[in-house]
mmCIF file with all atom_site columns, C-alpha atoms in Angstrom:
data_model
loop_
_atom_site.group_PDB
_atom_site.id
_atom_site.type_symbol
_atom_site.label_atom_id
_atom_site.label_alt_id
_atom_site.label_comp_id
_atom_site.label_asym_id
_atom_site.label_entity_id
_atom_site.label_seq_id
_atom_site.pdbx_PDB_ins_code
_atom_site.Cartn_x
_atom_site.Cartn_y
_atom_site.Cartn_z
_atom_site.occupancy
_atom_site.B_iso_or_equiv
_atom_site.pdbx_formal_charge
_atom_site.auth_seq_id
_atom_site.auth_comp_id
_atom_site.auth_asym_id
_atom_site.auth_atom_id
_atom_site.pdbx_PDB_model_num
ATOM 1   C CA . HIS A 1 1   ? 159.526 51.164 176.762 1.00 88.00 ? 1   HIS A CA 1
ATOM 2   C CA . VAL A 1 2   ? 157.988 54.003 174.173 1.00 94.00 ? 2   VAL A CA 1
ATOM 3   C CA . GLN A 1 3   ? 156.753 57.443 176.600 1.00 96.00 ? 3   GLN A CA 1
ATOM 4   C CA . LEU A 1 4   ? 154.522 60.111 175.176 1.00 97.00 ? 4   LEU A CA 1
ATOM 5   C CA . VAL A 1 5   ? 153.719 62.711 176.652 1.00 97.00 ? 5   VAL A CA 1
ATOM 6   C CA . GLU A 1 6   ? 151.227 65.360 175.527 1.00 97.00 ? 6   GLU A CA 1
ATOM 7   C CA . SER A 1 7   ? 150.946 69.348 176.704 1.00 97.00 ? 7   SER A CA 1
ATOM 8   C CA . GLY A 1 8   ? 148.924 72.730 175.270 1.00 98.00 ? 8   GLY A CA 1
ATOM 9   C CA . GLY A 1 9   ? 145.648 71.850 176.050 1.00 97.00 ? 9   GLY A CA 1
ATOM 10  C CA . GLY A 1 10  ? 143.089 74.412 177.198 1.00 97.00 ? 10  GLY A CA 1
ATOM 11  C CA . SER A 1 11  ? 140.751 76.943 177.143 1.00 98.00 ? 11  SER A CA 1
ATOM 12  C CA . VAL A 1 12  ? 139.945 78.815 174.624 1.00 98.00 ? 12  VAL A CA 1
ATOM 13  C CA . GLN A 1 13  ? 137.446 81.182 172.558 1.00 98.00 ? 13  GLN A CA 1
ATOM 14  C CA . ILE A 1 14  ? 135.730 80.073 169.160 1.00 98.00 ? 14  ILE A CA 1
ATOM 15  C CA . GLY A 1 15  ? 137.621 81.087 166.344 1.00 98.00 ? 15  GLY A CA 1
ATOM 16  C CA . GLY A 1 16  ? 140.848 81.099 168.637 1.00 98.00 ? 16  GLY A CA 1
ATOM 17  C CA . SER A 1 17  ? 144.166 78.800 168.642 1.00 98.00 ? 17  SER A CA 1
ATOM 18  C CA . LEU A 1 18  ? 145.649 76.211 170.112 1.00 98.00 ? 18  LEU A CA 1
ATOM 19  C CA . THR A 1 19  ? 149.164 74.726 169.981 1.00 98.00 ? 19  THR A CA 1
ATOM 20  C CA . LEU A 1 20  ? 149.538 71.143 171.660 1.00 98.00 ? 20  LEU A CA 1
ATOM 21  C CA . ALA A 1 21  ? 153.149 69.477 171.553 1.00 98.00 ? 21  ALA A CA 1
ATOM 22  C CA . CYS A 1 22  ? 153.458 65.868 172.645 1.00 98.00 ? 22  CYS A CA 1
ATOM 23  C CA . ALA A 1 23  ? 156.971 64.534 173.380 1.00 96.00 ? 23  ALA A CA 1
ATOM 24  C CA . ALA A 1 24  ? 158.545 61.059 173.062 1.00 95.00 ? 24  ALA A CA 1
ATOM 25  C CA . SER A 1 25  ? 160.735 59.208 174.810 1.00 94.00 ? 25  SER A CA 1
ATOM 26  C CA . GLY A 1 26  ? 162.499 56.158 174.316 1.00 92.00 ? 26  GLY A CA 1
ATOM 27  C CA . LEU A 1 27  ? 161.463 55.890 171.089 1.00 89.00 ? 27  LEU A CA 1
ATOM 28  C CA . THR A 1 28  ? 164.369 54.654 169.757 1.00 88.00 ? 28  THR A CA 1
ATOM 29  C CA . TYR A 1 29  ? 162.514 53.019 166.353 1.00 85.00 ? 29  TYR A CA 1
ATOM 30  C CA . THR A 1 30  ? 163.124 55.341 163.298 1.00 84.00 ? 30  THR A CA 1
ATOM 31  C CA . LEU A 1 31  ? 160.169 54.238 161.501 1.00 90.00 ? 31  LEU A CA 1
ATOM 32  C CA . TYR A 1 32  ? 156.390 55.310 162.584 1.00 93.00 ? 32  TYR A CA 1
ATOM 33  C CA . CYS A 1 33  ? 153.581 57.216 162.519 1.00 96.00 ? 33  CYS A CA 1
ATOM 34  C CA . ILE A 1 34  ? 152.893 59.735 165.266 1.00 96.00 ? 34  ILE A CA 1
ATOM 35  C CA . GLY A 1 35  ? 149.517 61.449 165.529 1.00 95.00 ? 35  GLY A CA 1
ATOM 36  C CA . TRP A 1 36  ? 146.845 63.263 167.499 1.00 98.00 ? 36  TRP A CA 1
ATOM 37  C CA . PHE A 1 37  ? 143.368 61.938 168.149 1.00 98.00 ? 37  PHE A CA 1
ATOM 38  C CA . ARG A 1 38  ? 140.418 62.821 170.308 1.00 98.00 ? 38  ARG A CA 1
ATOM 39  C CA . GLN A 1 39  ? 137.586 62.000 172.109 1.00 98.00 ? 39  GLN A CA 1
ATOM 40  C CA . ALA A 1 40  ? 134.898 63.531 172.994 1.00 97.00 ? 40  ALA A CA 1
ATOM 41  C CA . PRO A 1 41  ? 132.267 62.809 175.390 1.00 93.00 ? 41  PRO A CA 1
ATOM 42  C CA . GLY A 1 42  ? 129.898 60.651 174.494 1.00 95.00 ? 42  GLY A CA 1
ATOM 43  C CA . LYS A 1 43  ? 131.334 59.704 171.462 1.00 97.00 ? 43  LYS A CA 1
ATOM 44  C CA . GLU A 1 44  ? 134.368 57.440 169.893 1.00 97.00 ? 44  GLU A CA 1
ATOM 45  C CA . ARG A 1 45  ? 137.639 58.441 169.483 1.00 97.00 ? 45  ARG A CA 1
ATOM 46  C CA . GLU A 1 46  ? 138.555 59.659 166.151 1.00 97.00 ? 46  GLU A CA 1
ATOM 47  C CA . GLY A 1 47  ? 141.949 60.342 164.883 1.00 97.00 ? 47  GLY A CA 1
ATOM 48  C CA . VAL A 1 48  ? 142.982 63.705 164.134 1.00 98.00 ? 48  VAL A CA 1
ATOM 49  C CA . ALA A 1 49  ? 146.243 64.099 162.304 1.00 98.00 ? 49  ALA A CA 1
ATOM 50  C CA . VAL A 1 50  ? 148.810 61.694 161.735 1.00 98.00 ? 50  VAL A CA 1
ATOM 51  C CA . ILE A 1 51  ? 152.498 62.236 160.298 1.00 97.00 ? 51  ILE A CA 1
ATOM 52  C CA . ASP A 1 52  ? 154.983 59.778 159.236 1.00 95.00 ? 52  ASP A CA 1
ATOM 53  C CA . SER A 1 53  ? 158.075 60.223 160.616 1.00 92.00 ? 53  SER A CA 1
ATOM 54  C CA . GLY A 1 54  ? 160.705 59.100 157.785 1.00 90.00 ? 54  GLY A CA 1
ATOM 55  C CA . THR A 1 55  ? 158.363 60.178 154.547 1.00 92.00 ? 55  THR A CA 1
ATOM 56  C CA . GLY A 1 56  ? 156.950 63.435 156.650 1.00 94.00 ? 56  GLY A CA 1
ATOM 57  C CA . ARG A 1 57  ? 153.403 62.596 154.879 1.00 96.00 ? 57  ARG A CA 1
ATOM 58  C CA . THR A 1 58  ? 150.405 63.350 156.450 1.00 97.00 ? 58  THR A CA 1
ATOM 59  C CA . VAL A 1 59  ? 146.881 62.413 156.970 1.00 97.00 ? 59  VAL A CA 1
ATOM 60  C CA . TYR A 1 60  ? 144.031 64.703 158.359 1.00 98.00 ? 60  TYR A CA 1
ATOM 61  C CA . ALA A 1 61  ? 140.633 64.158 159.226 1.00 97.00 ? 61  ALA A CA 1
ATOM 62  C CA . ASP A 1 62  ? 137.727 66.377 156.760 1.00 97.00 ? 62  ASP A CA 1
ATOM 63  C CA . SER A 1 63  ? 136.275 68.090 159.847 1.00 97.00 ? 63  SER A CA 1
ATOM 64  C CA . VAL A 1 64  ? 140.288 69.422 160.562 1.00 98.00 ? 64  VAL A CA 1
ATOM 65  C CA . LYS A 1 65  ? 141.794 69.917 157.055 1.00 98.00 ? 65  LYS A CA 1
ATOM 66  C CA . GLY A 1 66  ? 142.820 73.296 156.504 1.00 97.00 ? 66  GLY A CA 1
ATOM 67  C CA . ARG A 1 67  ? 142.564 74.766 159.792 1.00 98.00 ? 67  ARG A CA 1
ATOM 68  C CA . PHE A 1 68  ? 145.058 72.321 161.942 1.00 98.00 ? 68  PHE A CA 1
ATOM 69  C CA . THR A 1 69  ? 148.763 71.459 161.104 1.00 98.00 ? 69  THR A CA 1
ATOM 70  C CA . ILE A 1 70  ? 150.229 68.998 162.243 1.00 98.00 ? 70  ILE A CA 1
ATOM 71  C CA . SER A 1 71  ? 154.811 68.985 162.327 1.00 97.00 ? 71  SER A CA 1
ATOM 72  C CA . GLN A 1 72  ? 157.294 66.910 163.983 1.00 95.00 ? 72  GLN A CA 1
ATOM 73  C CA . ASP A 1 73  ? 161.389 67.990 165.253 1.00 91.00 ? 73  ASP A CA 1
ATOM 74  C CA . ASN A 1 74  ? 162.612 64.794 164.862 1.00 78.00 ? 74  ASN A CA 1
ATOM 75  C CA . GLY A 1 75  ? 165.509 65.615 166.764 1.00 82.00 ? 75  GLY A CA 1
ATOM 76  C CA . LYS A 1 76  ? 163.831 66.687 170.036 1.00 80.00 ? 76  LYS A CA 1
ATOM 77  C CA . LYS A 1 77  ? 161.348 63.341 168.713 1.00 90.00 ? 77  LYS A CA 1
ATOM 78  C CA . THR A 1 78  ? 158.528 65.989 169.478 1.00 95.00 ? 78  THR A CA 1
ATOM 79  C CA . VAL A 1 79  ? 155.200 65.971 167.386 1.00 97.00 ? 79  VAL A CA 1
ATOM 80  C CA . TYR A 1 80  ? 152.969 69.513 167.346 1.00 98.00 ? 80  TYR A CA 1
ATOM 81  C CA . LEU A 1 81  ? 149.595 69.711 166.337 1.00 98.00 ? 81  LEU A CA 1
ATOM 82  C CA . GLN A 1 82  ? 148.827 74.299 165.329 1.00 98.00 ? 82  GLN A CA 1
ATOM 83  C CA . MET A 1 83  ? 144.625 73.961 165.763 1.00 98.00 ? 83  MET A CA 1
ATOM 84  C CA . ASN A 1 84  ? 143.782 77.820 163.969 1.00 98.00 ? 84  ASN A CA 1
ATOM 85  C CA . SER A 1 85  ? 140.047 78.895 164.150 1.00 98.00 ? 85  SER A CA 1
ATOM 86  C CA . LEU A 1 86  ? 138.895 76.156 167.115 1.00 98.00 ? 86  LEU A CA 1
ATOM 87  C CA . GLU A 1 87  ? 134.722 75.467 167.826 1.00 98.00 ? 87  GLU A CA 1
ATOM 88  C CA . PRO A 1 88  ? 132.889 74.068 169.594 1.00 97.00 ? 88  PRO A CA 1
ATOM 89  C CA . GLU A 1 89  ? 132.968 70.868 167.752 1.00 97.00 ? 89  GLU A CA 1
ATOM 90  C CA . ASP A 1 90  ? 137.023 70.511 168.641 1.00 98.00 ? 90  ASP A CA 1
ATOM 91  C CA . THR A 1 91  ? 136.245 70.613 172.180 1.00 98.00 ? 91  THR A CA 1
ATOM 92  C CA . ALA A 1 92  ? 137.310 67.181 173.525 1.00 98.00 ? 92  ALA A CA 1
ATOM 93  C CA . MET A 1 93  ? 141.049 64.561 175.031 1.00 98.00 ? 93  MET A CA 1
ATOM 94  C CA . TYR A 1 94  ? 143.062 65.391 172.249 1.00 98.00 ? 94  TYR A CA 1
ATOM 95  C CA . TYR A 1 95  ? 145.799 62.424 172.646 1.00 98.00 ? 95  TYR A CA 1
ATOM 96  C CA . CYS A 1 96  ? 148.943 61.683 170.758 1.00 98.00 ? 96  CYS A CA 1
ATOM 97  C CA . ALA A 1 97  ? 149.748 57.966 169.994 1.00 98.00 ? 97  ALA A CA 1
ATOM 98  C CA . VAL A 1 98  ? 152.763 56.513 168.050 1.00 97.00 ? 98  VAL A CA 1
ATOM 99  C CA . HIS A 1 99  ? 152.491 53.260 165.733 1.00 95.00 ? 99  HIS A CA 1
ATOM 100 C CA . LEU A 1 100 ? 155.683 51.341 164.924 1.00 93.00 ? 100 LEU A CA 1
ATOM 101 C CA . ARG A 1 101 ? 155.923 50.810 161.503 1.00 91.00 ? 101 ARG A CA 1
ATOM 102 C CA . GLY A 1 102 ? 156.794 48.538 158.883 1.00 86.00 ? 102 GLY A CA 1
ATOM 103 C CA . LEU A 1 103 ? 158.919 49.537 155.312 1.00 85.00 ? 103 LEU A CA 1
ATOM 104 C CA . ARG A 1 104 ? 156.278 49.311 152.773 1.00 89.00 ? 104 ARG A CA 1
ATOM 105 C CA . ASP A 1 105 ? 153.413 50.189 155.608 1.00 89.00 ? 105 ASP A CA 1
ATOM 106 C CA . THR A 1 106 ? 151.910 53.459 155.461 1.00 91.00 ? 106 THR A CA 1
ATOM 107 C CA . CYS A 1 107 ? 150.197 55.854 158.097 1.00 94.00 ? 107 CYS A CA 1
ATOM 108 C CA . ALA A 1 108 ? 146.325 56.064 158.566 1.00 91.00 ? 108 ALA A CA 1
ATOM 109 C CA . GLN A 1 109 ? 143.960 57.254 161.022 1.00 91.00 ? 109 GLN A CA 1
ATOM 110 C CA . SER A 1 110 ? 143.006 54.057 162.677 1.00 91.00 ? 110 SER A CA 1
ATOM 111 C CA . VAL A 1 111 ? 143.100 54.099 165.865 1.00 93.00 ? 111 VAL A CA 1
ATOM 112 C CA . GLY A 1 112 ? 143.947 49.827 166.436 1.00 93.00 ? 112 GLY A CA 1
ATOM 113 C CA . ASP A 1 113 ? 146.687 50.494 165.062 1.00 93.00 ? 113 ASP A CA 1
ATOM 114 C CA . PHE A 1 114 ? 148.010 52.688 167.567 1.00 96.00 ? 114 PHE A CA 1
ATOM 115 C CA . ARG A 1 115 ? 149.908 51.065 170.113 1.00 95.00 ? 115 ARG A CA 1
ATOM 116 C CA . TYR A 1 116 ? 151.322 53.689 172.288 1.00 97.00 ? 116 TYR A CA 1
ATOM 117 C CA . TRP A 1 117 ? 149.230 56.615 173.923 1.00 98.00 ? 117 TRP A CA 1
ATOM 118 C CA . GLY A 1 118 ? 149.539 59.904 175.899 1.00 98.00 ? 118 GLY A CA 1
ATOM 119 C CA . GLN A 1 119 ? 147.690 60.711 179.227 1.00 97.00 ? 119 GLN A CA 1
ATOM 120 C CA . GLY A 1 120 ? 145.517 63.322 176.545 1.00 97.00 ? 120 GLY A CA 1
ATOM 121 C CA . THR A 1 121 ? 145.541 66.986 177.412 1.00 98.00 ? 121 THR A CA 1
ATOM 122 C CA . GLN A 1 122 ? 142.155 68.885 176.989 1.00 98.00 ? 122 GLN A CA 1
ATOM 123 C CA . VAL A 1 123 ? 140.774 71.084 174.683 1.00 98.00 ? 123 VAL A CA 1
ATOM 124 C CA . THR A 1 124 ? 137.542 73.219 175.574 1.00 98.00 ? 124 THR A CA 1
ATOM 125 C CA . VAL A 1 125 ? 135.984 75.964 172.611 1.00 98.00 ? 125 VAL A CA 1
ATOM 126 C CA . SER A 1 126 ? 133.580 78.317 173.976 1.00 97.00 ? 126 SER A CA 1
#
């Protein structure tokens, strides 16, 4: 049973930085996509950044490219999201999620592909 626990959210000033962490447990499968999604009040959940556990390939939303960096520590089954130059539009609940991919699959930011979700951590930029 896969469990994801996010941490690192909080309140930050415009232009500030935060680092989110997501610790996965029960994740014995070696090929998976793990990433970050966010949902602001009244808006749909959207992909922020995803990383492939096997290849290290990353995918970013256009709105965060150049500002956010996703990374992973496979040994610790932990994924990080370094967020710089934060803007009010980044305010949202941030969720970590995992998609167990097939051998020939590639990782994308399709919300429906991700089966396992954390409880979320709030990021507020003002």
